[in-house]
């Protein structure tokens, strides 16, 4: 069957080979010109075939050599196994024959044990008799700090005791009487061991000073501890074999050494607090600085000096770094648990989060070369840090509210001074309030920036939130300041100047807020308080400007009341006084920073409106054409005065339209032909579409010569053809009211006046 399958496989392989060959030949002889290269193809294929056969022969030969070598090694191994088998048989035979001989040597064994005990006793006989003397010498050496020599003698005493007790244990482990006899005889040895340990711990407690002054002392201590560690290991190994361990073992002095060093580090950190809050307000800063200095100095000493006194496998620097890290962590957690004030919280967190790992402390170049401090855990757990930050925010919010209230109260007192406020380098009035507020914000933001970027931005947003509340109170106080002034306009003496300073403060507040955001925010994106702050500042500035204009018009009230009266017609200087007063006020208003032009436009509008109101109040009714002409000419002249004044105040800007309303009204009065009155009034209405029926009635009443029928005709015609006021940019008559007088009473009054004139 196997032969059948083998033949079948060969036939299949041959067929595949023939098919492949046919395919290759077909590929090479696709064109007629390739027939000339048949011989060349044949030789190339013959070379390939010869190369393949040579490689095949080499591979088969290599496999045959390997098989031959393997068979030879198997043959040798078989011989070795047979030899080992024979040797084991001989050993088994000899062991069976020696069993009886071993049992016969029991007496010899007991004699050997006795001999060993006697030999140990003889060897320690000298030490046994000299134990009191050695104890006294050792005690003196310990007191003289000859630690190595004292330890050598102590080891001799302990060795003698331990050997005797071990031999007794081997001979009769249940004989406690003899064991206690030996223990009592060497009873002072344990006391010497304890005294020596105290000396060692004392040296280790002063390790930082000792390593500077006498490093050999520290080396001696470490050597003694290493010796004891070796003896401990040896005794523990013997206990595993025999069950016996000498009294006081294991001493575990190495473990105790690290405990003492840990206690020393903890004591050094805790002992750094030399001041309290009651004695010094900056106690936290001083405490942390002393701690930083102690830790850095000690670790540099450890790296440069102490590392050389300990074996390399102690990893001394790493161990001390962890000891100091843990001690500092415990100390700052204790501090964090106290009732800290805001500045103390910032000092502690700044130190923990920044100073501790900086180049000023654990990140010092001399330490970084040996260890990566980032591998250690944080000094404070994250939840403690969050709790401290939350407490700081609460305290800061409370404090800043009080600070802002106090700053505003101080600024309010300045408003009532008899001296003008200070001016900046450009001559603009200002108070110290913005500087005080933003200096306060700046200081707290600088402090917050010491902690981290996220907290800094949080504090800035909190400042802006408090700023919004503060500005609302600021506006209320400004309004109250104005109300107090209106009760007695003589006080305060510098009301106008301080109101100007308040307006300028709004501009300063805006600039300062932008400056803080640029400095302390990563992006200048709008915060939730920006719009409210902007609106409140604009409202304060707008209110201040309005209050100043109110102050101007309170002074002008008497003179405005003279307009369009008999006194005015006969030669009043009211408009001259108005212009002088406005110009004088606006010389002071020139010290307002931004809203100056807006105030000028508003003052211009109010002057014109008040003038037209005087017309509409019908304080005068012209008796004849001469009075109408004289009044109209006076109105035109005064309109020109207003134009000149406000061109001067606005540095040449367009001011004609408002004043032209006065001139247009004057033209209505100046007209001599009553039949053309409708056309003149129509011209006025076309220029000022917001003029109403009652305004026209008032104008005609002042003119004094329009009959009832003419008034009725003019009004009806204008109502039918009234132009649209949509799109009118600057309404003037919209806010001007005419004193309420019914048409009947007005007609009766005019009729009575006409009768008087006729009589």
XYZ file of C-alpha atoms in Angstrom:
759
model
C 0.000 0.000 0.000
C 2.814 2.367 0.892
C 4.582 1.526 -2.351
C 1.358 2.166 -4.244
C 0.885 5.591 -2.743
C 4.540 6.417 -3.305
C 4.313 5.518 -7.006
C 1.086 7.496 -7.308
C 2.751 10.533 -5.781
C 5.738 10.257 -8.106
C 3.484 10.037 -11.158
C 1.519 13.065 -9.987
C 4.704 15.030 -9.355
C 6.080 14.145 -12.797
C 2.875 15.270 -14.449
C 2.953 18.601 -12.632
C 6.603 19.073 -13.585
C 5.860 18.316 -17.271
C 2.894 20.740 -17.238
C 5.008 23.472 -15.684
C 7.792 22.882 -18.217
C 5.323 23.017 -21.118
C 3.921 26.274 -19.781
C 7.392 27.824 -19.457
C 8.412 26.707 -22.963
C 5.153 28.098 -24.358
C 5.908 31.376 -22.649
C 9.398 31.555 -24.144
C 8.358 30.576 -27.728
C 5.393 32.859 -28.366
C 6.927 34.560 -31.413
C 8.651 33.073 -34.480
C 11.830 35.061 -33.951
C 12.301 33.327 -30.575
C 12.973 29.969 -32.323
C 16.459 31.213 -33.109
C 17.163 31.353 -29.374
C 16.076 27.767 -28.621
C 19.668 26.648 -28.132
C 20.368 29.594 -25.834
C 17.237 28.737 -23.769
C 18.271 25.073 -23.609
C 21.733 25.892 -22.267
C 20.293 28.306 -19.671
C 17.833 25.682 -18.451
C 20.595 23.071 -18.346
C 22.671 25.373 -16.115
C 19.719 25.970 -13.787
C 19.086 22.218 -13.580
C 22.735 21.497 -12.776
C 22.708 24.207 -10.060
C 19.548 22.799 -8.447
C 20.919 19.249 -8.484
C 24.166 20.408 -6.852
C 22.281 22.174 -4.041
C 20.113 19.097 -3.548
C 23.103 16.841 -3.232
C 24.748 19.186 -0.702
C 21.582 19.302 1.433
C 21.182 15.511 1.418
C 24.857 15.048 2.339
C 24.497 17.499 5.268
C 21.459 15.636 6.600
C 23.278 12.296 6.360
C 26.238 13.692 8.358
C 23.885 14.936 11.070
C 22.151 11.565 11.364
C 25.525 9.833 11.656
C 26.655 12.164 14.459
C 23.382 11.682 16.387
C 23.608 7.916 16.264
C 27.177 8.080 17.635
C 26.098 10.271 20.596
C 23.160 7.986 21.411
C 25.519 5.023 21.500
C 27.848 6.790 23.967
C 24.932 7.831 26.197
C 23.746 4.252 26.393
C 27.168 3.198 27.674
C 27.188 5.907 30.346
C 23.730 4.890 31.603
C 24.887 1.309 32.051
C 27.952 2.445 34.052
C 25.824 4.602 36.379
C 23.409 1.722 36.905
C 26.269 -0.534 38.019
C 27.636 2.119 40.414
C 24.243 2.610 42.087
C 23.966 -1.140 42.628
C 27.362 -1.166 44.397
C 26.374 1.786 46.654
C 23.126 0.092 47.647
C 24.999 -3.082 48.566
C 27.551 -1.193 50.711
C 24.793 0.753 52.549
C 22.964 -2.423 53.565
C 26.186 -3.856 54.971
C 26.965 -0.677 57.086
C 23.651 -0.390 58.974
C 24.777 -2.605 61.822
C 28.117 -0.786 62.051
C 26.378 2.621 62.583
C 24.278 1.224 65.422
C 27.441 -0.063 67.119
C 28.959 3.519 67.035
C 26.268 5.142 69.272
C 28.582 5.175 72.268
C 31.238 6.854 70.177
C 28.709 9.503 69.146
C 27.827 10.289 72.779
C 31.476 10.567 73.592
C 31.955 13.017 70.742
C 29.113 15.190 72.048
C 30.624 15.169 75.530
C 33.990 16.019 74.115
C 32.509 18.919 72.153
C 30.866 20.309 75.283
C 34.032 19.976 77.309
C 36.047 21.566 74.508
C 33.613 24.514 74.439
C 33.820 24.867 78.219
C 37.613 24.788 78.148
C 37.678 27.291 75.287
C 35.399 29.721 77.173
C 36.890 28.975 80.565
C 39.106 32.036 80.469
C 36.177 34.246 79.439
C 33.923 32.683 82.032
C 36.276 33.585 84.871
C 36.929 37.079 83.469
C 33.277 38.002 82.803
C 33.049 40.642 85.576
C 36.288 42.256 84.413
C 35.221 42.294 80.752
C 31.837 43.721 81.717
C 33.488 46.577 83.623
C 35.891 47.318 80.766
C 33.067 47.277 78.248
C 31.020 49.675 80.363
C 33.950 52.104 80.483
C 34.445 51.853 76.730
C 30.764 52.588 76.152
C 30.935 55.651 78.381
C 34.057 56.826 76.544
C 32.252 56.372 73.185
C 34.783 53.744 72.067
C 31.960 51.976 70.367
C 33.810 49.528 68.112
C 36.033 48.214 70.914
C 33.097 48.024 73.290
C 31.113 46.071 70.729
C 34.001 43.650 70.194
C 34.103 42.820 73.909
C 30.315 42.577 73.996
C 30.405 40.091 71.131
C 32.988 37.984 73.040
C 30.764 37.894 76.115
C 27.661 37.082 74.077
C 29.548 34.413 72.140
C 30.702 32.704 75.364
C 27.197 32.815 76.823
C 25.524 31.638 73.631
C 27.963 28.746 73.105
C 27.546 27.486 76.679
C 23.778 27.738 76.472
C 23.752 26.010 73.105
C 25.842 23.093 74.369
C 23.603 22.801 77.409
C 20.571 22.879 75.096
C 22.062 20.101 72.964
C 22.866 17.946 75.989
C 19.588 18.438 77.837
C 17.148 20.974 76.420
C 14.757 20.445 79.332
C 17.289 21.285 82.038
C 16.104 24.832 82.760
C 18.108 25.045 85.979
C 21.462 24.924 84.242
C 20.199 27.239 81.482
C 19.087 29.811 84.061
C 22.401 29.446 85.889
C 24.295 30.419 82.722
C 21.812 33.229 81.939
C 22.133 34.696 85.434
C 25.888 34.491 85.403
C 25.930 36.515 82.142
C 23.044 38.718 83.304
C 24.972 42.006 82.916
C 25.640 41.302 79.244
C 22.099 42.248 78.243
C 22.452 45.526 80.152
C 25.673 46.280 78.265
C 23.866 45.579 74.979
C 21.096 47.994 75.929
C 23.605 50.696 76.967
C 25.496 50.306 73.711
C 22.211 50.533 71.764
C 21.377 53.801 73.526
C 24.732 55.214 72.445
C 24.106 54.103 68.885
C 20.640 55.671 68.804
C 22.019 58.879 70.272
C 24.610 59.099 67.506
C 21.948 58.422 64.880
C 19.665 61.089 66.343
C 22.482 63.577 65.852
C 23.482 62.107 62.500
C 23.272 65.429 60.598
C 25.707 67.071 62.961
C 27.855 63.980 63.483
C 28.441 63.404 59.786
C 29.780 66.939 59.449
C 31.906 66.856 62.590
C 33.058 63.232 62.908
C 31.840 60.945 60.116
C 33.978 58.046 61.467
C 31.632 57.857 64.457
C 28.663 57.338 62.153
C 30.603 54.752 60.161
C 31.384 52.884 63.400
C 27.700 52.818 64.310
C 26.758 51.431 60.902
C 29.485 48.766 61.137
C 28.237 47.662 64.557
C 24.683 47.406 63.279
C 25.836 45.413 60.250
C 27.708 42.972 62.545
C 24.613 42.480 64.651
C 22.562 41.890 61.527
C 24.914 39.086 60.474
C 24.766 37.513 63.954
C 20.950 37.750 63.874
C 20.846 35.948 60.548
C 23.221 33.230 61.796
C 21.214 32.666 64.967
C 17.965 32.500 63.045
C 19.449 29.933 60.684
C 20.613 27.820 63.683
C 17.170 28.097 65.220
C 15.686 26.584 62.057
C 18.117 23.641 62.371
C 18.199 23.088 66.164
C 15.347 25.105 67.649
C 17.696 27.055 69.935
C 18.072 30.839 69.912
C 20.040 32.892 72.476
C 18.266 35.420 74.715
C 17.855 38.897 73.165
C 17.984 37.599 69.595
C 17.180 38.814 67.045
C 18.143 42.340 68.086
C 16.898 43.837 64.779
C 19.136 46.866 65.225
C 19.017 47.699 61.530
C 15.234 48.040 61.638
C 15.524 50.049 64.830
C 18.136 52.284 63.168
C 15.690 53.264 60.420
C 12.984 53.936 63.009
C 15.376 56.238 64.881
C 16.297 58.054 61.660
C 12.620 58.469 60.792
C 11.940 59.873 64.246
C 14.902 62.209 63.893
C 13.618 63.552 60.584
C 10.096 64.001 61.988
C 11.430 65.799 65.063
C 13.560 68.065 62.892
C 10.568 69.040 60.746
C 8.257 69.548 63.723
C 10.902 71.507 65.600
C 11.156 74.093 62.822
C 8.100 76.016 64.082
C 9.663 78.735 66.188
C 6.886 81.346 65.777
C 3.106 81.393 66.162
C 0.297 83.431 64.652
C -0.018 85.471 67.827
C 3.648 86.461 67.721
C 3.989 87.063 63.989
C 1.299 87.501 61.306
C 3.730 86.056 58.753
C 4.294 82.906 60.829
C 3.212 80.570 58.036
C 5.677 82.054 55.536
C 8.486 81.927 58.087
C 7.655 78.360 59.091
C 7.592 77.106 55.499
C 10.818 78.926 54.641
C 12.600 77.427 57.660
C 11.284 73.985 56.692
C 12.464 74.459 53.113
C 15.932 75.492 54.248
C 16.279 72.643 56.761
C 15.097 69.984 54.308
C 17.295 71.195 51.446
C 20.399 71.580 53.613
C 19.895 68.167 55.220
C 19.354 66.351 51.917
C 22.459 67.941 50.392
C 24.416 66.771 53.453
C 22.939 63.298 53.017
C 23.938 63.196 49.360
C 27.447 64.583 49.795
C 28.469 63.093 53.160
C 26.079 60.604 54.705
C 25.757 58.365 51.660
C 29.438 57.490 52.049
C 28.880 56.279 55.630
C 26.274 53.641 54.708
C 26.597 50.526 52.517
C 25.413 51.031 48.915
C 22.546 48.534 49.269
C 20.928 50.815 51.873
C 19.985 53.279 49.058
C 20.595 55.994 51.625
C 19.608 59.039 49.579
C 16.376 57.492 48.328
C 15.510 56.413 51.843
C 16.123 59.883 53.300
C 14.190 61.531 50.479
C 11.183 59.382 51.347
C 11.624 60.031 55.079
C 11.703 63.795 54.568
C 8.850 63.656 52.075
C 6.650 61.722 54.492
C 7.587 63.966 57.434
C 6.861 67.144 55.452
C 3.596 65.642 54.197
C 2.459 64.885 57.752
C 3.431 68.396 58.869
C 1.596 70.238 56.082
C -1.483 68.068 56.629
C -1.429 69.148 60.277
C -1.155 72.771 59.162
C -3.990 72.326 56.658
C -6.224 71.016 59.443
C -5.831 74.267 61.417
C -8.194 77.228 61.102
C -6.153 79.103 58.506
C -6.725 82.598 57.221
C -6.866 83.389 53.499
C -3.261 84.555 53.175
C -2.080 81.521 55.151
C -3.997 79.164 52.856
C -2.352 80.751 49.809
C 1.103 80.580 51.387
C 0.623 76.911 52.249
C -0.776 75.882 48.848
C 1.849 77.874 46.953
C 4.563 76.161 48.941
C 3.025 72.701 48.556
C 2.139 72.909 44.853
C 5.058 74.989 43.546
C 7.931 75.677 45.931
C 8.269 72.081 47.165
C 9.148 70.616 43.762
C 10.959 73.679 42.456
C 14.718 74.173 42.159
C 14.575 75.924 45.513
C 13.840 72.660 47.284
C 13.315 69.077 46.109
C 14.022 70.015 42.507
C 17.468 71.354 43.407
C 20.062 70.379 40.767
C 22.159 68.436 43.282
C 19.166 66.264 44.148
C 17.661 65.850 40.682
C 20.745 64.012 39.448
C 20.004 61.228 41.895
C 16.234 61.022 42.138
C 13.034 62.082 40.378
C 10.798 63.797 42.928
C 7.770 63.362 40.640
C 7.815 59.667 41.519
C 6.678 60.550 45.036
C 3.062 61.145 45.905
C 1.573 64.604 46.553
C 2.225 66.305 49.883
C -1.489 66.974 50.341
C -4.315 64.730 49.123
C -6.346 66.304 46.340
C -9.462 66.496 48.500
C -7.549 68.523 51.108
C -6.280 70.888 48.391
C -9.824 71.321 47.075
C -11.132 71.991 50.588
C -8.454 74.644 51.176
C -9.181 76.312 47.834
C -12.897 76.321 48.602
C -12.246 77.856 52.013
C -9.970 80.473 50.440
C -12.655 81.409 47.893
C -15.240 81.830 50.656
C -12.876 83.933 52.759
C -11.722 85.937 49.734
C -15.320 86.644 48.717
C -16.131 87.896 52.182
C -12.930 89.939 52.413
C -13.186 91.530 48.994
C -16.778 92.574 49.671
C -15.589 94.341 52.804
C -12.576 95.850 51.034
C -14.731 97.235 48.224
C -17.267 98.657 50.659
C -14.486 100.318 52.634
C -12.869 101.688 49.456
C -16.201 103.160 48.347
C -16.781 104.750 51.748
C -13.316 106.318 51.602
C -13.977 107.622 48.088
C -17.344 109.061 49.174
C -15.625 111.088 51.880
C -13.368 112.587 49.213
C -16.420 113.732 47.228
C -17.273 116.228 49.975
C -13.814 117.784 50.206
C -13.387 121.494 49.597
C -10.461 120.877 47.255
C -10.672 119.673 43.661
C -9.839 116.042 42.880
C -6.439 115.102 41.536
C -5.812 115.082 37.802
C -3.839 112.542 35.778
C -0.912 113.407 33.517
C -3.351 114.520 30.793
C -5.247 116.846 33.124
C -8.368 114.664 33.507
C -9.975 114.647 36.941
C -9.946 111.312 38.775
C -10.197 109.802 42.248
C -8.103 107.039 43.764
C -10.954 104.491 43.780
C -10.080 102.623 40.524
C -6.412 102.416 41.516
C -7.274 101.087 44.980
C -9.777 98.536 43.658
C -7.568 97.173 40.918
C -4.469 97.176 43.074
C -6.489 94.993 45.418
C -7.521 92.715 42.536
C -3.957 92.632 41.165
C -2.476 91.587 44.500
C -4.976 88.768 44.942
C -4.541 87.588 41.352
C -0.766 87.532 41.732
C -1.240 85.425 44.830
C -3.699 83.105 43.048
C -1.303 82.776 40.091
C 1.256 81.286 42.457
C -1.074 78.318 43.006
C -2.002 77.400 39.419
C -3.522 78.798 36.204
C -6.986 77.342 36.724
C -7.334 78.826 40.184
C -6.027 82.187 38.935
C -8.766 82.367 36.291
C -11.348 81.328 38.886
C -10.267 84.176 41.182
C -10.369 86.660 38.275
C -13.935 85.669 37.419
C -14.825 86.009 41.083
C -13.278 89.497 41.098
C -15.343 90.465 38.060
C -18.487 89.136 39.714
C -17.785 91.199 42.822
C -16.943 94.160 40.579
C -20.405 93.993 39.048
C -22.077 94.106 42.478
C -19.739 96.895 43.547
C -20.566 99.035 40.501
C -24.276 98.730 41.218
C -23.623 100.111 44.715
C -21.340 102.739 43.164
C -24.163 103.957 40.928
C -26.555 104.122 43.878
C -24.049 106.225 45.823
C -23.552 108.588 42.866
C -27.305 109.119 42.639
C -27.472 109.742 46.398
C -24.574 112.197 46.028
C -26.567 114.143 43.466
C -29.686 114.107 45.671
C -27.709 115.456 48.623
C -26.338 118.223 46.437
C -29.785 119.273 45.287
C -30.817 119.836 48.897
C -28.190 122.567 49.145
C -26.512 123.453 45.871
C -23.729 125.286 47.675
C -22.482 121.953 49.011
C -20.297 120.201 48.262
C -18.203 123.003 46.866
C -16.506 120.813 44.244
C -19.604 118.862 43.203
C -19.024 119.392 39.469
C -15.345 118.465 39.618
C -15.992 115.249 41.569
C -18.860 114.298 39.271
C -16.424 114.677 36.368
C -13.948 112.468 38.258
C -16.688 109.852 38.755
C -17.389 109.816 35.000
C -13.668 109.466 34.271
C -13.486 106.630 36.792
C -15.873 104.632 34.611
C -13.433 104.907 31.723
C -10.558 103.894 34.012
C -12.547 100.916 35.311
C -13.094 99.675 31.745
C -9.413 99.987 30.864
C -8.344 98.269 34.088
C -10.740 95.359 33.556
C -9.420 94.839 30.020
C -5.858 94.993 31.330
C -6.576 92.352 33.981
C -8.201 90.045 31.444
C -5.289 90.372 29.022
C -2.828 89.641 31.790
C -4.566 86.823 33.625
C -6.825 85.100 31.077
C -5.486 82.804 28.373
C -8.124 84.023 25.936
C -10.038 87.305 25.765
C -13.385 85.537 25.475
C -16.360 87.225 27.121
C -17.221 86.174 30.665
C -20.747 86.096 32.054
C -20.197 89.359 33.958
C -18.697 91.432 31.122
C -21.975 92.638 29.642
C -23.409 93.583 33.052
C -20.229 95.461 34.021
C -20.156 97.309 30.700
C -23.807 98.297 31.047
C -23.429 99.478 34.652
C -20.356 101.563 33.839
C -22.142 103.123 30.880
C -25.138 103.870 33.093
C -22.944 105.521 35.750
C -21.192 107.651 33.129
C -24.489 108.512 31.475
C -26.050 109.436 34.832
C -23.019 111.568 35.694
C -23.227 113.459 32.431
C -26.950 113.960 32.918
C -26.404 115.242 36.462
C -23.820 117.718 35.188
C -26.176 118.969 32.504
C -28.917 119.261 35.114
C -26.527 121.367 37.160
C -25.905 123.614 34.163
C -29.610 124.115 33.480
C -30.386 124.735 37.125
C -28.042 127.728 36.848
C -29.656 128.691 33.542
C -33.224 128.342 34.785
C -33.633 132.008 35.774
C -32.265 133.239 32.484
C -34.290 130.766 30.436
C -37.405 132.037 32.166
C -36.626 135.558 30.845
C -36.775 134.417 27.226
C -39.727 135.568 25.117
C -40.952 137.943 27.807
C -41.498 141.729 27.747
C -38.211 142.154 29.549
C -36.485 140.064 26.878
C -38.127 142.128 24.123
C -37.013 145.411 25.633
C -33.368 144.417 25.896
C -32.557 141.459 28.213
C -29.062 139.915 28.265
C -30.414 136.453 29.118
C -28.929 134.705 26.066
C -25.551 136.352 26.616
C -25.560 135.057 30.173
C -26.686 131.594 28.992
C -23.826 131.387 26.491
C -21.226 132.556 29.022
C -22.497 130.111 31.641
C -22.534 127.140 29.246
C -19.050 127.931 27.994
C -17.756 128.262 31.532
C -19.204 124.901 32.530
C -17.876 123.232 29.419
C -14.374 124.456 30.178
C -14.636 122.202 33.225
C -16.331 119.468 31.178
C -13.257 119.417 28.931
C -11.692 117.338 31.710
C -14.116 114.506 31.002
C -12.458 111.732 29.020
C -14.848 110.083 26.639
C -18.468 111.310 26.787
C -17.530 114.991 26.190
C -18.936 115.231 22.653
C -22.153 113.535 23.686
C -22.615 116.061 26.475
C -22.076 118.958 24.109
C -24.704 117.661 21.706
C -27.126 117.068 24.550
C -26.498 120.551 25.992
C -27.026 122.079 22.536
C -30.289 120.237 22.116
C -31.541 121.172 25.599
C -30.733 124.853 25.113
C -32.682 124.934 21.841
C -35.567 122.928 23.307
C -35.763 125.212 26.338
C -35.750 128.241 24.020
C -38.591 126.815 21.932
C -40.446 125.873 25.140
C -40.266 129.548 26.095
C -41.973 130.335 22.807
C -44.629 127.661 23.309
C -45.417 128.878 26.831
C -46.763 132.136 25.241
C -45.030 134.386 27.735
C -45.540 137.241 25.292
C -47.997 138.120 22.567
C -46.693 140.622 20.060
C -48.907 143.708 19.812
C -47.930 144.946 16.405
C -45.695 144.388 13.388
C -42.820 146.339 14.907
C -42.756 144.116 17.954
C -42.971 141.009 15.747
C -40.110 142.267 13.599
C -38.004 143.244 16.599
C -38.706 139.926 18.377
C -37.949 137.897 15.225
C -34.686 139.690 14.616
C -33.699 139.136 18.228
C -34.490 135.406 17.900
C -32.413 135.124 14.721
C -29.516 136.909 16.393
C -29.690 134.654 19.425
C -29.854 131.565 17.196
C -26.612 132.732 15.620
C -25.123 133.181 19.100
C -26.027 129.590 19.930
C -24.542 128.372 16.648
C -21.297 130.179 17.317
C -21.122 128.860 20.888
C -21.713 125.217 20.047
C -19.484 125.261 16.963
C -16.752 126.410 19.330
C -17.539 123.721 21.887
C -17.758 120.924 19.297
C -14.615 121.966 17.422
C -16.472 122.952 14.255
C -18.979 120.102 14.001
C -22.387 120.670 12.390
C -24.697 122.540 14.819
C -26.957 124.528 12.468
C -30.032 122.314 12.253
C -31.132 122.707 15.869
C -30.546 126.458 15.921
C -32.263 126.782 12.555
C -35.510 125.760 14.269
C -35.361 129.013 16.260
C -34.740 131.005 13.080
C -37.600 129.196 11.303
C -39.995 130.162 14.105
C -38.660 133.722 13.930
C -39.562 133.808 10.233
C -43.154 132.982 11.152
C -43.169 135.950 13.543
C -41.334 138.252 11.137
C -43.832 137.861 8.282
C -45.669 141.134 7.654
C -48.367 139.896 5.262
C -50.843 137.710 7.186
C -52.143 136.259 3.941
C -48.790 134.489 3.463
C -48.810 133.108 6.973
C -50.033 129.694 5.823
C -47.067 129.342 3.454
C -44.578 130.249 6.174
C -46.127 127.814 8.616
C -46.153 125.118 5.910
C -42.423 125.687 5.383
C -41.821 125.277 9.118
C -43.854 122.071 9.231
C -42.037 120.627 6.215
C -38.691 121.206 7.887
C -39.804 119.800 11.239
C -42.491 117.155 10.655
C -42.719 116.340 14.390
C -44.397 119.692 15.078
C -47.939 119.254 16.379
C -51.187 121.211 16.169
C -50.820 122.716 19.646
C -47.374 124.042 18.674
C -48.829 125.918 15.675
C -51.639 127.312 17.807
C -49.095 128.535 20.353
C -46.961 130.177 17.626
C -49.954 131.971 16.168
C -50.970 133.092 19.654
C -47.541 134.622 20.231
C -47.661 136.298 16.821
C -50.837 138.010 18.033
C -52.487 138.950 14.726
C -53.960 135.695 13.462
C -57.779 135.638 13.510
C -59.696 132.653 14.700
C -60.768 131.771 11.189
C -57.216 132.023 9.907
C -55.924 129.748 12.661
C -58.661 127.254 11.958
C -57.969 127.318 8.217
C -54.196 126.911 8.685
C -54.603 123.985 11.065
C -57.192 122.180 8.937
C -55.132 122.626 5.788
C -51.965 121.410 7.484
C -53.774 118.399 8.930
C -54.897 117.454 5.423
C -51.409 117.808 3.969
C -49.282 116.926 7.015
C -45.973 115.418 5.894
C -44.837 112.070 7.291
C -42.302 112.214 10.120
C -41.011 108.685 9.360
C -37.271 108.679 8.918
C -36.877 112.089 10.538
C -33.458 111.897 12.173
C -33.522 114.569 14.868
C -36.969 115.429 16.229
C -37.113 118.689 18.192
C -40.769 119.366 18.935
C -41.506 115.806 20.031
C -40.578 116.438 23.673
C -41.928 120.004 23.849
C -45.261 120.298 25.578
C -47.616 123.258 25.381
C -49.450 124.402 28.530
C -52.933 122.930 28.482
C -55.459 125.639 27.515
C -58.772 124.789 25.826
C -59.569 126.266 22.479
C -62.660 128.047 23.903
C -60.804 129.762 26.713
C -58.021 130.699 24.291
C -60.532 132.287 21.886
C -62.230 134.158 24.710
C -58.926 135.441 25.955
C -57.881 136.605 22.479
C -61.263 138.302 21.940
C -60.961 140.164 25.227
C -57.477 141.280 24.259
C -58.699 142.480 20.888
C -61.515 144.498 22.481
C -59.038 146.156 24.835
C -56.817 147.083 21.915
C -59.781 148.512 19.965
C -60.844 150.620 22.908
